[in-house]
Tab-separated table of C-alpha atoms and ligand atoms in Angstrom:
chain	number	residue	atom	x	y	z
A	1	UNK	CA	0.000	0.000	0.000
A	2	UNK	CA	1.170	3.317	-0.678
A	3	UNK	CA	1.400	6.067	2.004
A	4	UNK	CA	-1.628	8.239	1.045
A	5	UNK	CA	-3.455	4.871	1.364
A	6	UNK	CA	-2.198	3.850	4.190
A	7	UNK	CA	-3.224	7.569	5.707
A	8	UNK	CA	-6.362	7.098	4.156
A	9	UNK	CA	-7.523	3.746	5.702
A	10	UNK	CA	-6.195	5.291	9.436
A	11	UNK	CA	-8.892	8.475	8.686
A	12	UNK	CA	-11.446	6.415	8.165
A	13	UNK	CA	-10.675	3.566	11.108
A	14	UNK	CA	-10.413	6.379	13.522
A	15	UNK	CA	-13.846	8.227	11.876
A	16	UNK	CA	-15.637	5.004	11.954
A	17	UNK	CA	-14.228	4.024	15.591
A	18	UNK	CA	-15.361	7.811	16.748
A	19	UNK	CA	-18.704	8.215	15.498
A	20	UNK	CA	-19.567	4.962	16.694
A	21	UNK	CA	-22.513	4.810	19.507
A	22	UNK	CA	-19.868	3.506	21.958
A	23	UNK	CA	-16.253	5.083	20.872
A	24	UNK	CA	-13.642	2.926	20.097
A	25	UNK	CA	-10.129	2.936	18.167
A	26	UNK	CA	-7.908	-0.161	16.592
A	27	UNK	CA	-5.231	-1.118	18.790
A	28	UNK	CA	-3.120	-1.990	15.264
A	29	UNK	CA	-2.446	1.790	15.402
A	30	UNK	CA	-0.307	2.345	18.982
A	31	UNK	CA	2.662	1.557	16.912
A	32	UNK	CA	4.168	3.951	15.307
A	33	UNK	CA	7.346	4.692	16.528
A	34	UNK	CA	7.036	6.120	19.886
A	35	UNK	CA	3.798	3.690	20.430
A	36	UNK	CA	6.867	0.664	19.573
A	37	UNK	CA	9.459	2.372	21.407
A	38	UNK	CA	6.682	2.534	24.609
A	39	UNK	CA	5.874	-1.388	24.117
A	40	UNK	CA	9.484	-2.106	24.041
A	41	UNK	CA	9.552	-0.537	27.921
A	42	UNK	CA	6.266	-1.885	28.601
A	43	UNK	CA	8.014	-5.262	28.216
A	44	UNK	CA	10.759	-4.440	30.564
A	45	UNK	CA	8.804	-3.235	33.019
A	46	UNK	CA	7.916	-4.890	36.581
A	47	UNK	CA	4.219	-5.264	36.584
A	48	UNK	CA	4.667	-6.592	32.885
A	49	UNK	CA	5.024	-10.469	33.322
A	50	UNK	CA	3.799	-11.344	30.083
A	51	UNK	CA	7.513	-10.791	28.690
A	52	UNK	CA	9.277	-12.794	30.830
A	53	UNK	CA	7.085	-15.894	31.190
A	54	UNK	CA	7.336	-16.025	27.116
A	55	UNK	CA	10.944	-15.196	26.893
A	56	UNK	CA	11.845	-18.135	30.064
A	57	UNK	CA	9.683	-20.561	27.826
A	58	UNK	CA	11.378	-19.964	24.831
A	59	UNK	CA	14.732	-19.554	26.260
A	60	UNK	CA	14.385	-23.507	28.277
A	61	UNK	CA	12.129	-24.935	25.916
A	62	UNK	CA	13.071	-24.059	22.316
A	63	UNK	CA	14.537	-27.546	21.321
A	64	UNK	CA	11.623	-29.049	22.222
A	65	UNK	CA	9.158	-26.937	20.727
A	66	UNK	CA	11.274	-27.404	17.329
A	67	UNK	CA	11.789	-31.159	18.160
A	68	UNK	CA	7.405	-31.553	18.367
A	69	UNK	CA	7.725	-29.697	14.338
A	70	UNK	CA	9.967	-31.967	13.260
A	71	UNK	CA	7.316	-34.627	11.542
A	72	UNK	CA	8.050	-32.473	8.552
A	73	UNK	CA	11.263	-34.345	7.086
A	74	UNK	CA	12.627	-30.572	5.388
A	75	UNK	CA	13.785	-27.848	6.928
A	76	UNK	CA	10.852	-24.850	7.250
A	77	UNK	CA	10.285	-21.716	7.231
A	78	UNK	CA	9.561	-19.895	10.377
A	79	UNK	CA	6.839	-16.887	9.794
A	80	UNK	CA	6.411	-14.644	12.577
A	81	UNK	CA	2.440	-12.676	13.058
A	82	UNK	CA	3.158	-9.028	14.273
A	83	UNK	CA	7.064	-9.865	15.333
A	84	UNK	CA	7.619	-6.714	17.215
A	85	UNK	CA	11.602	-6.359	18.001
A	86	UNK	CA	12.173	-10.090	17.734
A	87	UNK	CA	13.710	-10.126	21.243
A	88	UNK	CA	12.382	-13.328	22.618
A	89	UNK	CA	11.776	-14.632	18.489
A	90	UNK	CA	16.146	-15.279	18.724
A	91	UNK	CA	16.085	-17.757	21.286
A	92	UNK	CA	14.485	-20.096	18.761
A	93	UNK	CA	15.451	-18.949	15.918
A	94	UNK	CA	18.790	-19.655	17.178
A	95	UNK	CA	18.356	-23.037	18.115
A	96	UNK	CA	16.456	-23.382	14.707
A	97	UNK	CA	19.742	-23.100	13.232
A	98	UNK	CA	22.087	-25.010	15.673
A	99	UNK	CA	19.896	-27.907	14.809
A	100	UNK	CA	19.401	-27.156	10.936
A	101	UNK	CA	15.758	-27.139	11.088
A	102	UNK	CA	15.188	-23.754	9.390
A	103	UNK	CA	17.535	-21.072	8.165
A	104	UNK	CA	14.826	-18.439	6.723
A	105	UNK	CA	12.794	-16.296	9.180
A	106	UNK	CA	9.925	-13.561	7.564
A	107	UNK	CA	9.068	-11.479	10.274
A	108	UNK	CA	5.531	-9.827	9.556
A	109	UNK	CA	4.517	-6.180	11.636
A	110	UNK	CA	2.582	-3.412	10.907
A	111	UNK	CA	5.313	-1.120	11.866
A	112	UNK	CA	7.858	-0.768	9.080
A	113	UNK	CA	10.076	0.510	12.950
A	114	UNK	CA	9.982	-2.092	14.523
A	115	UNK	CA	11.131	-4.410	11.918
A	116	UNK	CA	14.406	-1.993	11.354
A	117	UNK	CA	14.960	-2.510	14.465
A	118	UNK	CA	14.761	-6.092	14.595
A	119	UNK	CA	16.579	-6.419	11.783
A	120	UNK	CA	19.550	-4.562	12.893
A	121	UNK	CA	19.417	-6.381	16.237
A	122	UNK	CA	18.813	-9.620	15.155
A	123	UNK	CA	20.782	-10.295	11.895
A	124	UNK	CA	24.225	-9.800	13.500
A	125	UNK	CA	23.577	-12.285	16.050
A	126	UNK	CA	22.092	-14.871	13.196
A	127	UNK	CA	25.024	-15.771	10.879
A	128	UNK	CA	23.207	-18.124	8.164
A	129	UNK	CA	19.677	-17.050	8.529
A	130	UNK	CA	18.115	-15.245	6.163
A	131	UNK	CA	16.019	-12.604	7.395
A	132	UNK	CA	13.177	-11.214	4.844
A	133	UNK	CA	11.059	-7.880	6.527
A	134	UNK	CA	7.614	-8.096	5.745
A	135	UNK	CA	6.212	-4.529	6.433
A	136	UNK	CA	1.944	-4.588	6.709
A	137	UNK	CA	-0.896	-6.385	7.775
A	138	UNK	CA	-0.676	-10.036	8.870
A	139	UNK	CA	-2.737	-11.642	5.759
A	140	UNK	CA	-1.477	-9.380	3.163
A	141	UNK	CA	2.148	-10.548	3.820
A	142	UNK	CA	0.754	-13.895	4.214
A	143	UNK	CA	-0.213	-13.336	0.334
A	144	UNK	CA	2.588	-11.980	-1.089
A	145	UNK	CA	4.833	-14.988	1.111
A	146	UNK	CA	2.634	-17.669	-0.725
A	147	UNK	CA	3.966	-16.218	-3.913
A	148	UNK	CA	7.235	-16.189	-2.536
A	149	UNK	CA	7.963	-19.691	-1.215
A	150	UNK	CA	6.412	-22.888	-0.676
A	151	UNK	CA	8.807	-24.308	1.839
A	152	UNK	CA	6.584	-25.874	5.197
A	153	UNK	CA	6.229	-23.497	7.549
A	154	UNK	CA	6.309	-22.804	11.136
A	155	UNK	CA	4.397	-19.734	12.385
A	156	UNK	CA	4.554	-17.737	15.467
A	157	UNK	CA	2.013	-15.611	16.839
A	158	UNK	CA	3.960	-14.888	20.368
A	159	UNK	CA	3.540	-12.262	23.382
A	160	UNK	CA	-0.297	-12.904	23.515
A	161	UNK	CA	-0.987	-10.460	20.279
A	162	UNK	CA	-4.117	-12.938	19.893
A	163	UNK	CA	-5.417	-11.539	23.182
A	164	UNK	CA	-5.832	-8.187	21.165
A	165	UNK	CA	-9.058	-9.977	19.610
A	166	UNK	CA	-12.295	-11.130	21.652
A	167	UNK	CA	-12.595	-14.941	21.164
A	168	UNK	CA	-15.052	-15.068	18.315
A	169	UNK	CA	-12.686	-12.952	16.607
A	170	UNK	CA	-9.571	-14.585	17.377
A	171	UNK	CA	-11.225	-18.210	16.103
A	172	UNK	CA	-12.083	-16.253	12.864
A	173	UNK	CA	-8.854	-15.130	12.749
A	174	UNK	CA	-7.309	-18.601	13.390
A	175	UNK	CA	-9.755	-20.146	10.529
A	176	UNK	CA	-8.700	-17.944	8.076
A	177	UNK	CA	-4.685	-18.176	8.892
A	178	UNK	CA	-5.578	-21.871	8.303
A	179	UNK	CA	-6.560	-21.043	4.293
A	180	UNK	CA	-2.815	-20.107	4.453
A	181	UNK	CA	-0.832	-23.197	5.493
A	182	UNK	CA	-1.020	-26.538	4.541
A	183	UNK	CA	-0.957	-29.969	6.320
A	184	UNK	CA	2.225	-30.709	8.218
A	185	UNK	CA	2.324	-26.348	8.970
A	186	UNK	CA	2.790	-25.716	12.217
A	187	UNK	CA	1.528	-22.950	14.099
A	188	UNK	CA	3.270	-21.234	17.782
A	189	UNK	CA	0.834	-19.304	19.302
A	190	UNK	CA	1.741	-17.504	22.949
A	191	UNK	CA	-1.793	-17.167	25.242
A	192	UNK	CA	-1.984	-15.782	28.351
A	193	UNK	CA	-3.417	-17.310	31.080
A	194	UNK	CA	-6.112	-16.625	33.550
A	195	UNK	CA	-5.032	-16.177	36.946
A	196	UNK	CA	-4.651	-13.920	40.005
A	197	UNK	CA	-6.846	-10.685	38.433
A	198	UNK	CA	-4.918	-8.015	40.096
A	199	UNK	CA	-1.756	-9.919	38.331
A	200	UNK	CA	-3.530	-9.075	35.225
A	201	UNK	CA	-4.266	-5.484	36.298
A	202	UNK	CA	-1.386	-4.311	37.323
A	203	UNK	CA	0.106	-5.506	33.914
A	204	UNK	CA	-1.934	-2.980	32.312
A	205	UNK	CA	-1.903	-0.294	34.409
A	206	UNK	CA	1.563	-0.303	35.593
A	207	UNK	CA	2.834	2.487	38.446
A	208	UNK	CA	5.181	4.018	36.524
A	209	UNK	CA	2.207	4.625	34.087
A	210	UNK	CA	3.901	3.332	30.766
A	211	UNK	CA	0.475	2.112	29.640
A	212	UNK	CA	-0.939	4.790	30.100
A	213	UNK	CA	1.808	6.745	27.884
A	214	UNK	CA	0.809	4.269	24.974
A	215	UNK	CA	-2.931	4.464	25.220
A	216	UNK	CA	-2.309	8.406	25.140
A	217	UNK	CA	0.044	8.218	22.321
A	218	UNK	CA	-2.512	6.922	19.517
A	219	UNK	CA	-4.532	10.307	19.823
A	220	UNK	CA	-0.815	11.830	19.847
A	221	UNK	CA	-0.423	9.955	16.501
A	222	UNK	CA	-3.558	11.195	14.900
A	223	UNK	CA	-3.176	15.190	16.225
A	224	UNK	CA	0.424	14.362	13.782
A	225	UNK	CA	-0.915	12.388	11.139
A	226	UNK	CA	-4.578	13.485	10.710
A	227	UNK	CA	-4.499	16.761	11.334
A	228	UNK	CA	-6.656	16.580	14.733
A	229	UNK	CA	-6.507	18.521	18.276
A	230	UNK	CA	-7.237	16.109	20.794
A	231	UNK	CA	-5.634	17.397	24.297
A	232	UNK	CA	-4.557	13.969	25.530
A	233	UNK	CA	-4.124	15.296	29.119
A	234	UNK	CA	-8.276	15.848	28.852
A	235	UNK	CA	-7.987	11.896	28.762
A	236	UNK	CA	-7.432	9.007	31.685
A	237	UNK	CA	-6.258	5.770	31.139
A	238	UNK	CA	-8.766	3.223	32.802
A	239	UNK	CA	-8.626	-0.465	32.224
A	240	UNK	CA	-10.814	-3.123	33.759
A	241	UNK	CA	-10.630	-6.629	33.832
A	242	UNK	CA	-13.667	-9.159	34.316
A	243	UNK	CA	-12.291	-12.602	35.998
A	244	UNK	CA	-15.783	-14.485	34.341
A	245	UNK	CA	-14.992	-13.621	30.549
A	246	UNK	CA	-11.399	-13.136	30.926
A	247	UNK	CA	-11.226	-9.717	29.169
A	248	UNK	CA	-8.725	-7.089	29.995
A	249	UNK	CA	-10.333	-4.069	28.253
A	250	UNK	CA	-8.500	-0.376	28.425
A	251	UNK	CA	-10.383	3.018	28.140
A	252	UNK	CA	-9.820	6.219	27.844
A	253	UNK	CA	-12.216	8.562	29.543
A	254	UNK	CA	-12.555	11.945	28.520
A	255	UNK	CA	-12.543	14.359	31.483
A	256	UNK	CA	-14.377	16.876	30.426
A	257	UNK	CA	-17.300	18.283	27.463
A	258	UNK	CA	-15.377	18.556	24.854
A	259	UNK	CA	-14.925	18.692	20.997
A	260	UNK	CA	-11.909	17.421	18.866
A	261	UNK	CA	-11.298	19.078	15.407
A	262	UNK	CA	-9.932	17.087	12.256
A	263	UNK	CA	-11.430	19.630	9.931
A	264	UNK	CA	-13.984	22.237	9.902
A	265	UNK	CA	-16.396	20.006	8.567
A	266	UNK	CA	-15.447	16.821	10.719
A	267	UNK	CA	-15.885	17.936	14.490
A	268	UNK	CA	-16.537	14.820	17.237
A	269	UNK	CA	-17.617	15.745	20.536
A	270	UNK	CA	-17.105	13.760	23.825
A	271	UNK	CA	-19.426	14.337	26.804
A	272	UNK	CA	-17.714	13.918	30.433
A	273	UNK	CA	-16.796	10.712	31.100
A	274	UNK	CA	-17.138	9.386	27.996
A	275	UNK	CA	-15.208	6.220	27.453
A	276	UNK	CA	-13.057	5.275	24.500
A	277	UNK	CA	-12.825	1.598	23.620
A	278	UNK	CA	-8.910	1.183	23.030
A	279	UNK	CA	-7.966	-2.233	23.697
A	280	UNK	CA	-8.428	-5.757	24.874
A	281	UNK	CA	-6.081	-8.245	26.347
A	282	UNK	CA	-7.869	-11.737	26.507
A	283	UNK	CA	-6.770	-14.417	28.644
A	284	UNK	CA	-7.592	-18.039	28.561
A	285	UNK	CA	-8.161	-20.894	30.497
A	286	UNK	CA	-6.100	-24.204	29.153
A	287	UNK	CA	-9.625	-25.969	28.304
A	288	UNK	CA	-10.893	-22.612	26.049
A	289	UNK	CA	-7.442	-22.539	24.217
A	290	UNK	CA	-7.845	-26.546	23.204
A	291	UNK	CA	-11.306	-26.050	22.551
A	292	UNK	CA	-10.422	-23.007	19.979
A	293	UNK	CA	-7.660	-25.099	18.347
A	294	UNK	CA	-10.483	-27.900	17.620
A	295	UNK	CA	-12.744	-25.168	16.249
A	296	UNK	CA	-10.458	-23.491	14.181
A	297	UNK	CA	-9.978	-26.804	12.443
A	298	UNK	CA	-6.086	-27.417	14.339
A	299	UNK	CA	-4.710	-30.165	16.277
A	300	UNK	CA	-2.906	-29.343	19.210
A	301	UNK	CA	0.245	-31.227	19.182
A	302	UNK	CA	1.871	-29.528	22.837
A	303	UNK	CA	1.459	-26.863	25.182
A	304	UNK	CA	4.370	-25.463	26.656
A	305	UNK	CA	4.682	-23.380	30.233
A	306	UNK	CA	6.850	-21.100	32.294
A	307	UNK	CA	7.440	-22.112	35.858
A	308	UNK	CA	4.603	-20.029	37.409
A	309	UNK	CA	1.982	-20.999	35.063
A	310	UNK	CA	1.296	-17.746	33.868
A	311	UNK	CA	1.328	-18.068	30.361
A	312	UNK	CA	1.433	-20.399	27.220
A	313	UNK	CA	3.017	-21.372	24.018
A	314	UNK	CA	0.513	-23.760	22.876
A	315	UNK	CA	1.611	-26.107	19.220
A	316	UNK	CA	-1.013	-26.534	16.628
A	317	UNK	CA	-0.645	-28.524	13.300
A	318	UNK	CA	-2.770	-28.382	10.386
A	319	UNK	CA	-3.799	-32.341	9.767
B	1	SAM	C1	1.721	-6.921	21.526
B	1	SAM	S1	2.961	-6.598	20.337
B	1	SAM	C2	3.861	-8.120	20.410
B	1	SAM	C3	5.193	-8.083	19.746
B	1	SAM	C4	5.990	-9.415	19.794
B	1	SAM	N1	5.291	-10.495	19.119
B	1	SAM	C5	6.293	-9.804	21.208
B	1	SAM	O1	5.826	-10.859	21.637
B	1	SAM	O2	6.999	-9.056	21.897
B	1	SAM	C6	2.039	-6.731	18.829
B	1	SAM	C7	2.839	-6.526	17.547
B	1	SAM	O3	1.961	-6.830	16.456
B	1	SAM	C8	2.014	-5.787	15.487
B	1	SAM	N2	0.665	-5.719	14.880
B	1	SAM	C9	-0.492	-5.333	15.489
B	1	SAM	N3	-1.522	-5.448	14.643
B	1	SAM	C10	-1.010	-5.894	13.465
B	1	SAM	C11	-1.591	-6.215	12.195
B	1	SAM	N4	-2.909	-6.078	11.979
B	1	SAM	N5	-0.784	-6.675	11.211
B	1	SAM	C12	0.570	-6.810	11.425
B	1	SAM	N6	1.166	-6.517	12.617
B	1	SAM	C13	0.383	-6.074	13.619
B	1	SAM	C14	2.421	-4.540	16.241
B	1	SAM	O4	3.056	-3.589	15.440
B	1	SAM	C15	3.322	-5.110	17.337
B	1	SAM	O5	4.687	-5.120	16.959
């Protein structure tokens, strides 16, 4: 897509997310730059635990996760859904090669950032595997991949990105990533768990207020981009998170009447204490994850864990 597209397509998102009855905006759009540099933080920071129950799996568990692909007799290609800065991606990718499983890696994220990033980062520390920068959305890369190589392939979906869909949504998702692979693909897929729900708060509201910053910074990004005048201190953070449906949802709440300009024709106006629909984090229980991977037409070959429990790296095949 070109960039007037691409600017085009975020106007109308945002118009179509702000004239809705109840307010909302796509979480895809929190990283730009500053929204990836905030994630990177977010994942170094205490409250955070996410991060570091993914990055412990991967780190003790790689061989075996790549050991459980291995039914495919040919080395594969390893696909990565929304691959951030690759930072807990190396530990397998690593191991990929040590054990000649796989020595190309297409990292796929919406932020053409980011994936400078990782590729700087990464590539030094990989002699022999060929890194290939997919820059867009997840099935539109998918696309132009299928054109590109027909190798078996291993796909990751880490650091719980899934959880940024409700479940009906995320087993749509999941049957349409299936149109893309064939049997004997594999498919990685990082979900976090339920569990204590202040754990899960805290995560998302963090004390030195890091989520906050990257809530805020999307209606920083469209002031920049699309020409608006939203006063993001007029705005609080709030999430919420309901222990029966396992949703982590984040709001912001405007703190006052107000009106936001993006032309003099296109005005919205927020009443006090208005909410803003921003994001959701899902978490699962073990049974809800197995039954999704029987829905979405996947077998679930393993399910791998960090010490505490917190969090998942489940192994689906396509059959
Ligand atoms: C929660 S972060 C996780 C990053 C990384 N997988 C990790 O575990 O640290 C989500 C990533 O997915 C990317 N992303 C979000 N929506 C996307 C979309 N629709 N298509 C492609 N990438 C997307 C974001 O840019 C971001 O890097």
């Amino acid at each position: 897509m070109n960039e007037t597209l691409v600017d085009s397509t975020f106007r109308q998102d945002v118009l179509t997310g702000l004239t809705a009855p109840h307010k909302y905006l796509l979480s895809k759009y929190f990283y730009d730059a500053k929204g990836d540099a905030l994630f990177q933080q977010i994942m170094r920071c205490p409250e955070y635990y996410l991060t570091r129950a993914e990055a412990e799996i991967l780190v003790l568990q790689s061989t075996q996760i790549l050991q459980r692909c291995m039914d495919v007799p040919q080395p594969f290609d390893i696909v990565e859904l929304g691959a951030g800065d690759g930072s807990k991606t190396i530990f397998l990718l690593k191991e990929a090669l040590r054990l000649n499983h796989s020595q190309r890696y297409y990292p796929i994220d919406i932020s053409p950032d980011i994936l400078s990033y990782l590729e700087q980062t990464l590539g030094p520390k990989l002699p022999g595997m060929q890194i290939t920068s997919l820059a867009g959305e997840y099935f539109a890369r998918l696309e132009q991949l299928q054109l590109t190589s027909n190798q078996p392939k291993l796909v990751l979906f880490l650091g719980a990105t899934i959880g940024n869909m409700l479940p009906d949504e995320a087993l749509l998702f999941f049957k349409k990533l299936k149109t893309y692979l064939r049997a004997g693909d594999h498919l990685l897929v990082g979900f976090d768990l339920k569990k204590n729900p202040q754990t899960i708060l805290n995560a998302y509201n963090d004390a030195g207020g890091l989520t906050k910053a990257f809530n805020l910074n999307l209606l920083h990004r469209i002031n920049r981009e699309l020409g608006a005048d939203f006063n993001p201190d007029q705005f609080t953070h709030y999430p919420v998170y309901d222990p029966l449906t396992g949703s982590c949802k984040s709001y912001l709440i405007s703190r006052c009447a107000q009106q936001v300009t993006f032309d003099p024709d296109t005005v919205i106006r927020f009443d006090w204490d208005e909410p803003i629909y921003m994001e959701v984090s899902q978490k699962y229980s073990l049974g809800e994850i197995h039954q999704l991977a029987l829905q979405a037409g996947f077998e679930q070959v393993d399910a791998f864990f960090d010490c505490r429990h917190q969090f998942t790296d489940v192994l689906w095949r396509v059959g």
